[in-house]
Tab-separated table of C-alpha atoms and ligand atoms in Angstrom:
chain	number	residue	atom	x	y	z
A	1	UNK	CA	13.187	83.589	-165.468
A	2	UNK	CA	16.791	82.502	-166.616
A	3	UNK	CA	19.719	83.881	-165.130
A	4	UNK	CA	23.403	82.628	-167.193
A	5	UNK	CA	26.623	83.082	-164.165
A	6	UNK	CA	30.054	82.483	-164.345
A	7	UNK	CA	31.536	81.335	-161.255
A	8	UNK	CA	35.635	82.222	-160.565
A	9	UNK	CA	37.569	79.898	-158.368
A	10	UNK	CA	41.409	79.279	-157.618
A	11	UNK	CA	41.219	76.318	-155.586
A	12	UNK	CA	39.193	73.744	-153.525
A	13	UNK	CA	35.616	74.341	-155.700
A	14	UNK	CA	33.668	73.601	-152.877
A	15	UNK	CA	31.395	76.623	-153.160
A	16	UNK	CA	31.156	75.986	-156.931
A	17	UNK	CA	30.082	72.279	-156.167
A	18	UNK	CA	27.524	74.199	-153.556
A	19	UNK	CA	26.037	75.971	-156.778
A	20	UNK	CA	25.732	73.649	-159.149
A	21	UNK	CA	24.168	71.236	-156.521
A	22	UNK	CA	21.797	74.039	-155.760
A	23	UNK	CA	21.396	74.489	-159.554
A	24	UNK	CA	20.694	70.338	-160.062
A	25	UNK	CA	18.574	70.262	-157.262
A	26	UNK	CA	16.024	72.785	-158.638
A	27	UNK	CA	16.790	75.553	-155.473
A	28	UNK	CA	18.397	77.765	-158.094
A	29	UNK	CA	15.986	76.878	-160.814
A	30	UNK	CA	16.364	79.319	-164.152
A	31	UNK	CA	20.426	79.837	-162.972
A	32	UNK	CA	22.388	78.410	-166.041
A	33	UNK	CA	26.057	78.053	-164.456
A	34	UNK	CA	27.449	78.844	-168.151
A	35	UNK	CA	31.191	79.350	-167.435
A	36	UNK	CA	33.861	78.284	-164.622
A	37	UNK	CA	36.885	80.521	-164.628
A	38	UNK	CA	40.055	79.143	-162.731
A	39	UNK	CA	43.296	80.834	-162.834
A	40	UNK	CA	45.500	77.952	-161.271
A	41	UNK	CA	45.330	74.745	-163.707
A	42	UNK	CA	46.617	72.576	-160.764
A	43	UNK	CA	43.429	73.568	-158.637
A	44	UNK	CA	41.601	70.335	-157.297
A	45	UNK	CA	38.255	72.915	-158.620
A	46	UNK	CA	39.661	72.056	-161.914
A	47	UNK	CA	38.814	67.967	-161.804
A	48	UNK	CA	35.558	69.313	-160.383
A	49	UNK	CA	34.744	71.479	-163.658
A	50	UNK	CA	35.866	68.556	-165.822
A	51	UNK	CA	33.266	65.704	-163.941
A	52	UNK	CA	30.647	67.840	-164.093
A	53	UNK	CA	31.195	69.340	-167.529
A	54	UNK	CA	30.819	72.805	-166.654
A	55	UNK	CA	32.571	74.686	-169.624
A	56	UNK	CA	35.280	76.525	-168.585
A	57	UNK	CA	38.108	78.688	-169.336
A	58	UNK	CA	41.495	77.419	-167.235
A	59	UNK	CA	43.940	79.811	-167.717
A	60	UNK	CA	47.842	80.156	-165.960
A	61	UNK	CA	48.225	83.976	-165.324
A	62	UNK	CA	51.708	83.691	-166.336
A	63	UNK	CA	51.046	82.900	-169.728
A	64	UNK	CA	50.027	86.624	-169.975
A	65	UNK	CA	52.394	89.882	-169.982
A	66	UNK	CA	49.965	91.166	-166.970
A	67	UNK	CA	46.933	91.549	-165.372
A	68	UNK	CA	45.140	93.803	-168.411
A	69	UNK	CA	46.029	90.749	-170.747
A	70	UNK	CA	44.586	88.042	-169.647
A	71	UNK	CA	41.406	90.154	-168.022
A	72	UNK	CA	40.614	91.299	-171.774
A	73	UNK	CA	40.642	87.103	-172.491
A	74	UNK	CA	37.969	86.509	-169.711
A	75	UNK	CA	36.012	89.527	-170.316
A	76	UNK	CA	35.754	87.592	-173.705
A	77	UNK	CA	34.716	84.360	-172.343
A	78	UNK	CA	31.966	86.556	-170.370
A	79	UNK	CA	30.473	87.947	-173.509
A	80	UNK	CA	30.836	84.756	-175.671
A	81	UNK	CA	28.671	83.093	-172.824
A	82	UNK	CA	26.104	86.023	-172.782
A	83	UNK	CA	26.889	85.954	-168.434
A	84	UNK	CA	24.925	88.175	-166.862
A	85	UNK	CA	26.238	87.560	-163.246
A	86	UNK	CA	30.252	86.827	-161.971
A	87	UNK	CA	30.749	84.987	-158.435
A	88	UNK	CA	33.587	84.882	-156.792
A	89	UNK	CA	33.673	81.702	-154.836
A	90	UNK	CA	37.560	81.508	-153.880
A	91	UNK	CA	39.124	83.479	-156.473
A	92	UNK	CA	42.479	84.437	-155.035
A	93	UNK	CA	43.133	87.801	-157.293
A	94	UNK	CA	42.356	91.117	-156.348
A	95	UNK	CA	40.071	92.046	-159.552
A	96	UNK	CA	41.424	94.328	-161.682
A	97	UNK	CA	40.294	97.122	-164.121
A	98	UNK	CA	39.677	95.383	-167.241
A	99	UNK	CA	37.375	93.743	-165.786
A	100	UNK	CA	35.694	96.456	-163.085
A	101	UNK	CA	35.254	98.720	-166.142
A	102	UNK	CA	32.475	95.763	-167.475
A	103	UNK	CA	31.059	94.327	-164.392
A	104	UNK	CA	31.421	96.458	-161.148
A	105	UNK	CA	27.234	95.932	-160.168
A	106	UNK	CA	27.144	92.536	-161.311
A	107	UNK	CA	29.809	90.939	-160.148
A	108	UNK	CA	29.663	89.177	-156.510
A	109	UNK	CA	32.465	87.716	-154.041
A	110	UNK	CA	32.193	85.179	-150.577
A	111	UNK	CA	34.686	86.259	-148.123
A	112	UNK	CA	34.409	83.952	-144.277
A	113	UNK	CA	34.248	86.732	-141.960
A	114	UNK	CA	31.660	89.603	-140.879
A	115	UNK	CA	33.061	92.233	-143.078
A	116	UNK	CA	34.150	94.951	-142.701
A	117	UNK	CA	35.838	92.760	-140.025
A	118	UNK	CA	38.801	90.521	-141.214
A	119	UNK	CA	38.879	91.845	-144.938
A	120	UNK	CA	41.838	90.044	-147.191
A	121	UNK	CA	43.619	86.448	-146.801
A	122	UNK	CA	42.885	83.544	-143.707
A	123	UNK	CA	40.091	85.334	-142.440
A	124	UNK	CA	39.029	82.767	-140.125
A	125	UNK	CA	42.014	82.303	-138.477
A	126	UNK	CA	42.595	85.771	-138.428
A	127	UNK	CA	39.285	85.788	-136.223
A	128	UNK	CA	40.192	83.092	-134.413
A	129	UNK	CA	43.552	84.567	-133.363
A	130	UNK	CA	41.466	87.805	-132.389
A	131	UNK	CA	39.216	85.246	-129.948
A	132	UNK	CA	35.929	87.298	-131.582
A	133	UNK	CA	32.754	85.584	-129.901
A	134	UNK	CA	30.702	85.718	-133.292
A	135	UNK	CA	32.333	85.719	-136.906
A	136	UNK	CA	30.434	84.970	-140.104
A	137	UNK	CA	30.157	84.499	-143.736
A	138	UNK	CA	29.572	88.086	-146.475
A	139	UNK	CA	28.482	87.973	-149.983
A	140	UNK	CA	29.408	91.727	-151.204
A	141	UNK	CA	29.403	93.563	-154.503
A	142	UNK	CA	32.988	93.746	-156.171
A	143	UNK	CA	35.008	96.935	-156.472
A	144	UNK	CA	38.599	97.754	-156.681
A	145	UNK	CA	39.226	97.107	-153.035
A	146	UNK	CA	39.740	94.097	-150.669
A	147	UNK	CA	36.976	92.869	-149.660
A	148	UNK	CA	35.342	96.341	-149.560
A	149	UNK	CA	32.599	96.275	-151.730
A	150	UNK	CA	28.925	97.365	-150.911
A	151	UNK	CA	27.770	94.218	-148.582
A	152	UNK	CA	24.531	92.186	-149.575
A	153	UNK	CA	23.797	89.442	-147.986
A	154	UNK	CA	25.676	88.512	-144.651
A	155	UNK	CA	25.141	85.683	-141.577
A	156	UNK	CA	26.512	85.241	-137.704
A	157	UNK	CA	28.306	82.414	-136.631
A	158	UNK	CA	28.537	81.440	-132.712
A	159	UNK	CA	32.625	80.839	-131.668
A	160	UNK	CA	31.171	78.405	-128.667
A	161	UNK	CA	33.606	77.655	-126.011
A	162	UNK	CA	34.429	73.909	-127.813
A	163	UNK	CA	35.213	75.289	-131.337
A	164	UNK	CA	38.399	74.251	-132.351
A	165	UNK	CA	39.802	76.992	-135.586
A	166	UNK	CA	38.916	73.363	-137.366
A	167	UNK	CA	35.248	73.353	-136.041
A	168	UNK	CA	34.953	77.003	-136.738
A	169	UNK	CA	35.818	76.592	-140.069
A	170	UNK	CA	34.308	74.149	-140.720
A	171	UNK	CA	30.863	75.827	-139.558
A	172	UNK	CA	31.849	78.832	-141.603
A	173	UNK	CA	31.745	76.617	-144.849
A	174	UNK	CA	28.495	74.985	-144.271
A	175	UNK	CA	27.155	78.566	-144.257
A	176	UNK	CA	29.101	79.733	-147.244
A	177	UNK	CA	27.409	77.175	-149.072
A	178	UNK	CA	24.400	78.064	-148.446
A	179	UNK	CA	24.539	81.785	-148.088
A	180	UNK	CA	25.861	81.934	-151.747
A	181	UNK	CA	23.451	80.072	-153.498
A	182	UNK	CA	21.061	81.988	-151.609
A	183	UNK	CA	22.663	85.831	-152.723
A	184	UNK	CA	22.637	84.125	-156.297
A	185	UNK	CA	18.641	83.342	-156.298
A	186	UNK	CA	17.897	86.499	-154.552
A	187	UNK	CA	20.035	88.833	-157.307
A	188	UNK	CA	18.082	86.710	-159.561
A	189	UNK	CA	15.194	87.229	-158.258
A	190	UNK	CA	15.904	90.787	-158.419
A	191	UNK	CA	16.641	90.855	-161.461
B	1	GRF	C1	35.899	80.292	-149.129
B	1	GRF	O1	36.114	80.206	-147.743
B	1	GRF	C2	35.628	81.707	-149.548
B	1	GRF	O2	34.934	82.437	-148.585
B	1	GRF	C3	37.018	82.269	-149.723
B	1	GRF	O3	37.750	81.207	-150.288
B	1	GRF	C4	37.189	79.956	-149.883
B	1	GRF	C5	36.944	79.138	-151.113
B	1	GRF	O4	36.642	77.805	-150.797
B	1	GRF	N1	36.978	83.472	-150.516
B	1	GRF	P1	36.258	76.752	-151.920
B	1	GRF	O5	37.370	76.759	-152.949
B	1	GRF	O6	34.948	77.182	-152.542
B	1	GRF	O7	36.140	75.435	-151.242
């Protein structure tokens, strides 16, 4: 069983790196990480794609007259690369209709909080601020909303007394990058 992704990411890549570590070590055996997508050239992700020699496409969104543009480009790169699943690790766009119209079903996104709890931007800290007892990491299907899509896989995370929002976040990312390699083998599986 084969399964070719594309993984989208605007900045750190440290979800990506998860993946394709999962995908060296043999726990994602069959996933062909075919295509990294990054919309901000200046990303650290971007050095990441290059070491590993990942192909990519590395685009500037301003390069584009709007959102339709350079969707059409990517939905391209999809096709060219025969990708049968998009992850969202860290892509900071809202995902627009171009590219709904094609992959809405197959398309996934990571977001650090219990949804529907905390939905858009700093979502730990915005759970943090709120003093919540338990917070967590969601892997959920993509549609036109934020962070609203159908949920699929999704994990608890303790706030102890000693966190620090540094320890909590910290915690939160270990899970991420495990709980998104995991979504990918079980779509896969699936499949
Ligand atoms: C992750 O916390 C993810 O949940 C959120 O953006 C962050 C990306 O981190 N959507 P990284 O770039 O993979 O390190």
């Amino acid at each position: 069983m084969n399964m070719r992704i594309a993984v989208f990411a605007s900045g750190r890549g440290s979800n990506l790196k998860a993946i394709h570590d999962a995908v060296i070590s043999g726990k994602l055996e069959g996933v062909l990480l075919d295509l990294a997508v990054c919309d901000r050239p200046d990303a650290p992700v971007v050095d990441l794609v290059h070491k590993r020699n990942i192909p990519d496409f590395i685009f500037c969104p301003k390069d584009y007259a709007d959102k339709n543009a350079f969707e059409t480009v990517i939905a391209e790169k999809l096709a060219e690369a025969k990708i049968e699943l998009v992850v969202l690790a860290g892509y900071m766009r809202l995902v627009g209709a171009v590219l709904l119209e094609k992959w809405e079903g197959r398309m996934i996104n990571l977001h650090p909080s219990l949804l529907p709890a905390f939905p858009g931007k700093d979502a730990i800290g915005q759970a943090w601020r709120a003093g919540v007892k338990e917070t967590g990491v969601t892997v959920h299907f993509v549609n036109a909303g934020m962070d609203t899509g159908r949920i699929y896989l999704q994990q608890k995370v303790t706030v102890d007394p000693d966190d620090t929002e540094e320890s909590l976040s910290e915690k939160i990312h270990l899970l991420e990058h495990k709980l998104l390699p995991d979504a990918i083998l079980k779509i896969m599986q699936e499949m």
